[in-house]
C-alpha atoms as a PDB file:
ATOM      1  CA  PHE A   1     -23.594 -21.387  10.484  1.00  0.00           C
ATOM      2  CA  TYR A   2     -23.037 -19.182  13.526  1.00  0.00           C
ATOM      3  CA  TRP A   3     -20.784 -16.765  11.587  1.00  0.00           C
ATOM      4  CA  LEU A   4     -23.367 -16.566   8.755  1.00  0.00           C
ATOM      5  CA  PHE A   5     -26.036 -15.682  11.330  1.00  0.00           C
ATOM      6  CA  LYS A   6     -23.824 -12.977  12.869  1.00  0.00           C
ATOM      7  CA  GLN A   7     -22.865 -11.662   9.441  1.00  0.00           C
ATOM      8  CA  SER A   8     -26.528 -11.476   8.421  1.00  0.00           C
ATOM      9  CA  PHE A   9     -27.447  -9.807  11.718  1.00  0.00           C
ATOM     10  CA  ILE A  10     -24.677  -7.232  11.334  1.00  0.00           C
ATOM     11  CA  GLU A  11     -25.630  -6.507   7.714  1.00  0.00           C
ATOM     12  CA  ASN A  12     -29.284  -5.996   8.656  1.00  0.00           C
ATOM     13  CA  TYR A  13     -28.811  -3.852  11.758  1.00  0.00           C
ATOM     14  CA  TYR A  14     -25.440  -2.109  11.491  1.00  0.00           C
ATOM     15  CA  THR A  15     -27.082   1.232  10.697  1.00  0.00           C
ATOM     16  CA  ILE A  16     -28.588   1.417  14.202  1.00  0.00           C
ATOM     17  CA  PHE A  17     -25.395   0.440  16.065  1.00  0.00           C
ATOM     18  CA  ASP A  18     -23.332   2.911  18.023  1.00  0.00           C
ATOM     19  CA  ILE A  19     -20.204   2.045  16.066  1.00  0.00           C
ATOM     20  CA  ASN A  20     -17.696   3.099  18.739  1.00  0.00           C
ATOM     21  CA  THR A  21     -19.352   1.014  21.440  1.00  0.00           C
ATOM     22  CA  VAL A  22     -19.742  -2.027  19.218  1.00  0.00           C
ATOM     23  CA  ASN A  23     -16.102  -1.772  18.061  1.00  0.00           C
ATOM     24  CA  GLU A  24     -14.867  -1.581  21.664  1.00  0.00           C
ATOM     25  CA  ILE A  25     -16.936  -4.616  22.626  1.00  0.00           C
ATOM     26  CA  LEU A  26     -15.822  -6.637  19.605  1.00  0.00           C
ATOM     27  CA  LEU A  27     -12.143  -5.883  20.146  1.00  0.00           C
ATOM     28  CA  SER A  28     -12.287  -6.423  23.920  1.00  0.00           C
ATOM     29  CA  TYR A  29     -13.637  -9.941  23.281  1.00  0.00           C
ATOM     30  CA  GLY A  30     -11.124 -10.638  20.520  1.00  0.00           C
ATOM     31  CA  ARG A  31     -13.779 -10.715  17.799  1.00  0.00           C
ATOM     32  CA  VAL A  32     -11.445  -9.375  15.116  1.00  0.00           C
ATOM     33  CA  ASP A  33     -13.284 -10.916  12.146  1.00  0.00           C
ATOM     34  CA  GLU A  34     -16.560  -9.285  13.169  1.00  0.00           C
ATOM     35  CA  TYR A  35     -14.753  -5.984  13.833  1.00  0.00           C
ATOM     36  CA  ILE A  36     -13.237  -6.055  10.350  1.00  0.00           C
ATOM     37  CA  PHE A  37     -16.551  -7.007   8.746  1.00  0.00           C
ATOM     38  CA  LEU A  38     -18.392  -4.182  10.516  1.00  0.00           C
ATOM     39  CA  SER A  39     -15.635  -1.655   9.783  1.00  0.00           C
ATOM     40  CA  GLU A  40     -15.767  -2.533   6.098  1.00  0.00           C
ATOM     41  CA  LEU A  41     -19.557  -2.099   6.099  1.00  0.00           C
ATOM     42  CA  TYR A  42     -19.047   1.393   7.505  1.00  0.00           C
ATOM     43  CA  GLY A  43     -16.201   1.999   5.049  1.00  0.00           C
ATOM     44  CA  ASN A  44     -13.825   2.493   7.958  1.00  0.00           C
ATOM     45  CA  TYR A  45     -10.731   1.038   6.311  1.00  0.00           C
ATOM     46  CA  GLN A  46      -8.291   3.179   8.246  1.00  0.00           C
ATOM     47  CA  ASP A  47      -9.050   1.459  11.559  1.00  0.00           C
ATOM     48  CA  VAL A  48      -8.711  -1.960   9.943  1.00  0.00           C
ATOM     49  CA  ILE A  49      -5.381  -0.966   8.397  1.00  0.00           C
ATOM     50  CA  GLU A  50      -4.143   0.391  11.739  1.00  0.00           C
ATOM     51  CA  LEU A  51      -5.184  -2.842  13.461  1.00  0.00           C
ATOM     52  CA  PHE A  52      -3.124  -4.920  11.038  1.00  0.00           C
ATOM     53  CA  ILE A  53      -0.168  -2.540  11.246  1.00  0.00           C
ATOM     54  CA  ASN A  54      -0.170  -2.928  15.031  1.00  0.00           C
ATOM     55  CA  LYS A  55      -0.204  -6.718  14.545  1.00  0.00           C
ATOM     56  CA  LYS A  56       2.644  -6.389  12.000  1.00  0.00           C
ATOM     57  CA  SER A  57       0.462  -8.123   9.391  1.00  0.00           C
ATOM     58  CA  TYR A  58       1.844  -6.066   6.528  1.00  0.00           C
ATOM     59  CA  LEU A  59       0.712  -8.415   3.763  1.00  0.00           C
ATOM     60  CA  LYS A  60      -2.861  -8.045   5.037  1.00  0.00           C
ATOM     61  CA  VAL A  61      -2.435  -4.238   5.033  1.00  0.00           C
ATOM     62  CA  LEU A  62      -1.253  -4.422   1.434  1.00  0.00           C
ATOM     63  CA  GLU A  63      -4.196  -6.644   0.497  1.00  0.00           C
ATOM     64  CA  ILE A  64      -6.686  -4.181   2.017  1.00  0.00           C
ATOM     65  CA  LEU A  65      -5.015  -1.192   0.361  1.00  0.00           C
ATOM     66  CA  VAL A  66      -5.076  -2.851  -3.057  1.00  0.00           C
ATOM     67  CA  LYS A  67      -8.748  -3.753  -2.598  1.00  0.00           C
ATOM     68  CA  TYR A  68      -9.634  -0.263  -1.372  1.00  0.00           C
ATOM     69  CA  CYS A  69      -7.583   1.413  -4.088  1.00  0.00           C
ATOM     70  CA  SER A  70      -9.535  -0.523  -6.720  1.00  0.00           C
ATOM     71  CA  MET A  71     -12.980   0.447  -5.371  1.00  0.00           C
ATOM     72  CA  LYS A  72     -15.317   2.799  -7.155  1.00  0.00           C
ATOM     73  CA  PHE A  73     -16.637   5.662  -5.042  1.00  0.00           C
ATOM     74  CA  SER A  74     -20.149   7.014  -4.981  1.00  0.00           C
ATOM     75  CA  GLU A  75     -20.787  10.667  -4.217  1.00  0.00           C
ATOM     76  CA  SER A  76     -21.476   9.873  -0.563  1.00  0.00           C
ATOM     77  CA  ASN A  77     -17.988   8.376  -0.263  1.00  0.00           C
ATOM     78  CA  LEU A  78     -16.128  11.367  -1.688  1.00  0.00           C
ATOM     79  CA  ILE A  79     -15.708  12.965   1.744  1.00  0.00           C
ATOM     80  CA  ARG A  80     -13.442  10.140   2.906  1.00  0.00           C
ATOM     81  CA  LEU A  81      -9.909   9.616   1.734  1.00  0.00           C
ATOM     82  CA  SER A  82      -9.730   7.771  -1.541  1.00  0.00           C
ATOM     83  CA  GLY A  83      -7.977   4.430  -1.799  1.00  0.00           C
ATOM     84  CA  ARG A  84      -5.061   6.144  -3.505  1.00  0.00           C
ATOM     85  CA  ASP A  85      -4.634   8.556  -0.601  1.00  0.00           C
ATOM     86  CA  PHE A  86      -4.523   5.615   1.788  1.00  0.00           C
ATOM     87  CA  PHE A  87      -1.955   3.907  -0.393  1.00  0.00           C
ATOM     88  CA  TYR A  88       0.217   7.030  -0.359  1.00  0.00           C
ATOM     89  CA  LYS A  89      -0.198   7.334   3.406  1.00  0.00           C
ATOM     90  CA  TYR A  90       0.804   3.753   4.253  1.00  0.00           C
ATOM     91  CA  SER A  91       3.239   2.934   1.456  1.00  0.00           C
ATOM     92  CA  GLY A  92       6.219   4.033   3.578  1.00  0.00           C
ATOM     93  CA  ILE A  93       5.434   1.405   6.222  1.00  0.00           C
ATOM     94  CA  LEU A  94       5.007  -1.206   3.512  1.00  0.00           C
ATOM     95  CA  MET A  95       8.261  -0.260   1.759  1.00  0.00           C
ATOM     96  CA  GLU A  96      10.059  -0.539   5.070  1.00  0.00           C
ATOM     97  CA  ASN A  97       8.674  -4.010   5.858  1.00  0.00           C
ATOM     98  CA  ILE A  98       7.623  -5.771   2.631  1.00  0.00           C
ATOM     99  CA  PRO A  99       9.255  -3.850  -0.233  1.00  0.00           C
ATOM    100  CA  PHE A 100       9.211  -6.620  -2.842  1.00  0.00           C
ATOM    101  CA  GLU A 101       5.494  -7.335  -2.435  1.00  0.00           C
ATOM    102  CA  THR A 102       4.677  -3.620  -2.296  1.00  0.00           C
ATOM    103  CA  VAL A 103       6.501  -2.862  -5.545  1.00  0.00           C
ATOM    104  CA  ASN A 104       4.791  -5.815  -7.217  1.00  0.00           C
ATOM    105  CA  GLN A 105       1.436  -4.229  -6.356  1.00  0.00           C
ATOM    106  CA  LEU A 106       2.566  -0.708  -7.283  1.00  0.00           C
ATOM    107  CA  ILE A 107       3.415  -1.982 -10.742  1.00  0.00           C
ATOM    108  CA  LEU A 108      -0.108  -3.411 -11.052  1.00  0.00           C
ATOM    109  CA  LEU A 109      -1.782  -0.147  -9.926  1.00  0.00           C
ATOM    110  CA  PRO A 110      -1.184   2.350 -12.738  1.00  0.00           C
ATOM    111  CA  LEU A 111      -3.644   4.861 -11.250  1.00  0.00           C
ATOM    112  CA  LEU A 112      -1.151   5.783  -8.542  1.00  0.00           C
ATOM    113  CA  ASN A 113       0.973   8.871  -9.132  1.00  0.00           C
ATOM    114  CA  PRO A 114       4.637   7.856  -8.706  1.00  0.00           C
ATOM    115  CA  ALA A 115       5.602  11.383  -7.606  1.00  0.00           C
ATOM    116  CA  HIS A 116       3.299  11.010  -4.581  1.00  0.00           C
ATOM    117  CA  LEU A 117       5.142   7.839  -3.576  1.00  0.00           C
ATOM    118  CA  LEU A 118       8.636   9.350  -3.519  1.00  0.00           C
ATOM    119  CA  SER A 119       8.554  10.361   0.139  1.00  0.00           C
ATOM    120  CA  SER A 120       7.613   6.801   1.133  1.00  0.00           C
ATOM    121  CA  PHE A 121      10.675   5.487  -0.681  1.00  0.00           C
ATOM    122  CA  SER A 122      12.907   7.255   1.833  1.00  0.00           C
ATOM    123  CA  LYS A 123      11.836   4.613   4.405  1.00  0.00           C
ATOM    124  CA  TYR A 124      13.222   1.850   2.210  1.00  0.00           C
ATOM    125  CA  ASP A 125      16.700   0.621   3.099  1.00  0.00           C
ATOM    126  CA  TYR A 126      18.040  -1.551   0.295  1.00  0.00           C
ATOM    127  CA  LYS A 127      20.881  -2.990   2.337  1.00  0.00           C
ATOM    128  CA  LYS A 128      18.534  -3.930   5.196  1.00  0.00           C
ATOM    129  CA  SER A 129      15.558  -5.144   3.154  1.00  0.00           C
ATOM    130  CA  SER A 130      16.660  -6.783  -0.079  1.00  0.00           C
ATOM    131  CA  PHE A 131      20.434  -7.026  -0.261  1.00  0.00           C
ATOM    132  CA  GLY A 132      21.662 -10.586  -0.652  1.00  0.00           C
ATOM    133  CA  LYS A 133      18.300 -12.120  -1.591  1.00  0.00           C
ATOM    134  CA  PRO A 134      18.216 -14.127  -4.820  1.00  0.00           C
ATOM    135  CA  GLY A 135      16.857 -12.866  -8.127  1.00  0.00           C
ATOM    136  CA  ILE A 136      14.543  -9.919  -8.530  1.00  0.00           C
ATOM    137  CA  GLU A 137      13.695  -9.980  -4.822  1.00  0.00           C
ATOM    138  CA  GLY A 138      17.319  -9.028  -4.118  1.00  0.00           C
ATOM    139  CA  ALA A 139      17.187  -6.024  -6.427  1.00  0.00           C
ATOM    140  CA  ASN A 140      16.784  -2.466  -5.216  1.00  0.00           C
ATOM    141  CA  GLN A 141      12.970  -2.309  -5.160  1.00  0.00           C
ATOM    142  CA  VAL A 142      12.689   1.469  -5.492  1.00  0.00           C
ATOM    143  CA  LEU A 143      15.002   1.347  -8.491  1.00  0.00           C
ATOM    144  CA  ARG A 144      12.950  -1.500  -9.973  1.00  0.00           C
ATOM    145  CA  TYR A 145       9.699   0.448  -9.583  1.00  0.00           C
ATOM    146  CA  LEU A 146      11.031   3.755 -10.899  1.00  0.00           C
ATOM    147  CA  LYS A 147      12.633   2.075 -13.926  1.00  0.00           C
ATOM    148  CA  PHE A 148       9.271   0.445 -14.646  1.00  0.00           C
ATOM    149  CA  VAL A 149       7.471   3.777 -14.345  1.00  0.00           C
ATOM    150  CA  VAL A 150       9.930   5.665 -16.545  1.00  0.00           C
ATOM    151  CA  PHE A 151      10.461   3.072 -19.266  1.00  0.00           C
ATOM    152  CA  ASN A 152       7.182   1.107 -19.339  1.00  0.00           C
ATOM    153  CA  GLN A 153       4.663   3.763 -18.333  1.00  0.00           C
ATOM    154  CA  LYS A 154       6.634   6.528 -20.071  1.00  0.00           C
ATOM    155  CA  ASN A 155       6.460   8.792 -17.009  1.00  0.00           C
ATOM    156  CA  THR A 156       7.992  12.217 -17.698  1.00  0.00           C
ATOM    157  CA  ASP A 157       7.675  13.792 -14.246  1.00  0.00           C
ATOM    158  CA  VAL A 158      10.909  15.633 -13.441  1.00  0.00           C
ATOM    159  CA  LYS A 159      10.713  14.675  -9.744  1.00  0.00           C
ATOM    160  CA  VAL A 160      10.525  10.984 -10.619  1.00  0.00           C
ATOM    161  CA  HIS A 161      13.468  11.247 -13.041  1.00  0.00           C
ATOM    162  CA  ASN A 162      15.570  13.200 -10.544  1.00  0.00           C
ATOM    163  CA  TYR A 163      14.870  10.650  -7.817  1.00  0.00           C
ATOM    164  CA  LEU A 164      15.836   7.830 -10.160  1.00  0.00           C
ATOM    165  CA  ILE A 165      19.086   9.589 -11.099  1.00  0.00           C
ATOM    166  CA  THR A 166      19.829  10.090  -7.402  1.00  0.00           C
ATOM    167  CA  ILE A 167      19.372   6.372  -6.765  1.00  0.00           C
ATOM    168  CA  TYR A 168      21.649   5.532  -9.686  1.00  0.00           C
ATOM    169  CA  ILE A 169      24.318   7.905  -8.366  1.00  0.00           C
ATOM    170  CA  ASN A 170      24.089   6.549  -4.810  1.00  0.00           C
ATOM    171  CA  ALA A 171      24.097   2.930  -5.991  1.00  0.00           C
ATOM    172  CA  SER A 172      27.013   3.223  -8.407  1.00  0.00           C
ATOM    173  CA  GLN A 173      30.407   1.984  -7.356  1.00  0.00           C
ATOM    174  CA  PRO A 174      33.426   4.307  -7.619  1.00  0.00           C
ATOM    175  CA  ASN A 175      34.687   4.412 -11.219  1.00  0.00           C
ATOM    176  CA  ASN A 176      31.638   2.419 -12.393  1.00  0.00           C
ATOM    177  CA  GLU A 177      28.744   4.589 -13.475  1.00  0.00           C
ATOM    178  CA  ASN A 178      27.603   2.274 -16.283  1.00  0.00           C
ATOM    179  CA  ASP A 179      23.999   1.974 -15.098  1.00  0.00           C
ATOM    180  CA  LEU A 180      23.656   5.745 -14.773  1.00  0.00           C
ATOM    181  CA  LEU A 181      25.165   6.322 -18.216  1.00  0.00           C
ATOM    182  CA  ARG A 182      22.879   3.703 -19.801  1.00  0.00           C
ATOM    183  CA  PHE A 183      19.880   5.357 -18.159  1.00  0.00           C
ATOM    184  CA  LEU A 184      20.878   8.828 -19.376  1.00  0.00           C
ATOM    185  CA  GLU A 185      21.596   7.536 -22.885  1.00  0.00           C
ATOM    186  CA  GLY A 186      18.161   5.871 -22.928  1.00  0.00           C
ATOM    187  CA  LEU A 187      16.512   9.236 -22.308  1.00  0.00           C
ATOM    188  CA  ILE A 188      18.129  10.871 -25.318  1.00  0.00           C
ATOM    189  CA  PRO A 189      16.038  10.332 -28.457  1.00  0.00           C
END
């Protein structure tokens, strides 16, 4: 009941709050739920994302980014970064820490431009993150995503194809370029 009262109070009066002061008070007293609720009312997703990054709660960051990326924007919201821009900005941190879960969400978000994600893939270290894990979770996640984009979404962006070829070349064993050759043969009509 108490949280419903606070939530109702915040919803009714948040427009008259000095947001910086209220945020400082909430965080200094450890009132993270109220801070997040108020920040979302103000559309201040970046501070919420930064809070969870500092707490190393990467799955929560991913959840917020997916939610924000799926939101529709009114004209008053166009000044702020779109959900896609936030996803591009934070995808490197997510690929570094939770690559499997991040790629699962990237596959479900076709509105994202794969070429804008390429720089974030440089943070991904296959040998550190996925190597040795069973099944699809043990696969190279960048390779998995780019193959999906090229073959399922029929992406024709040269940057995406070049990056995928680079991964194939770097991943191939000496005297075993079968995956690269299969990929190149699949591109020829």
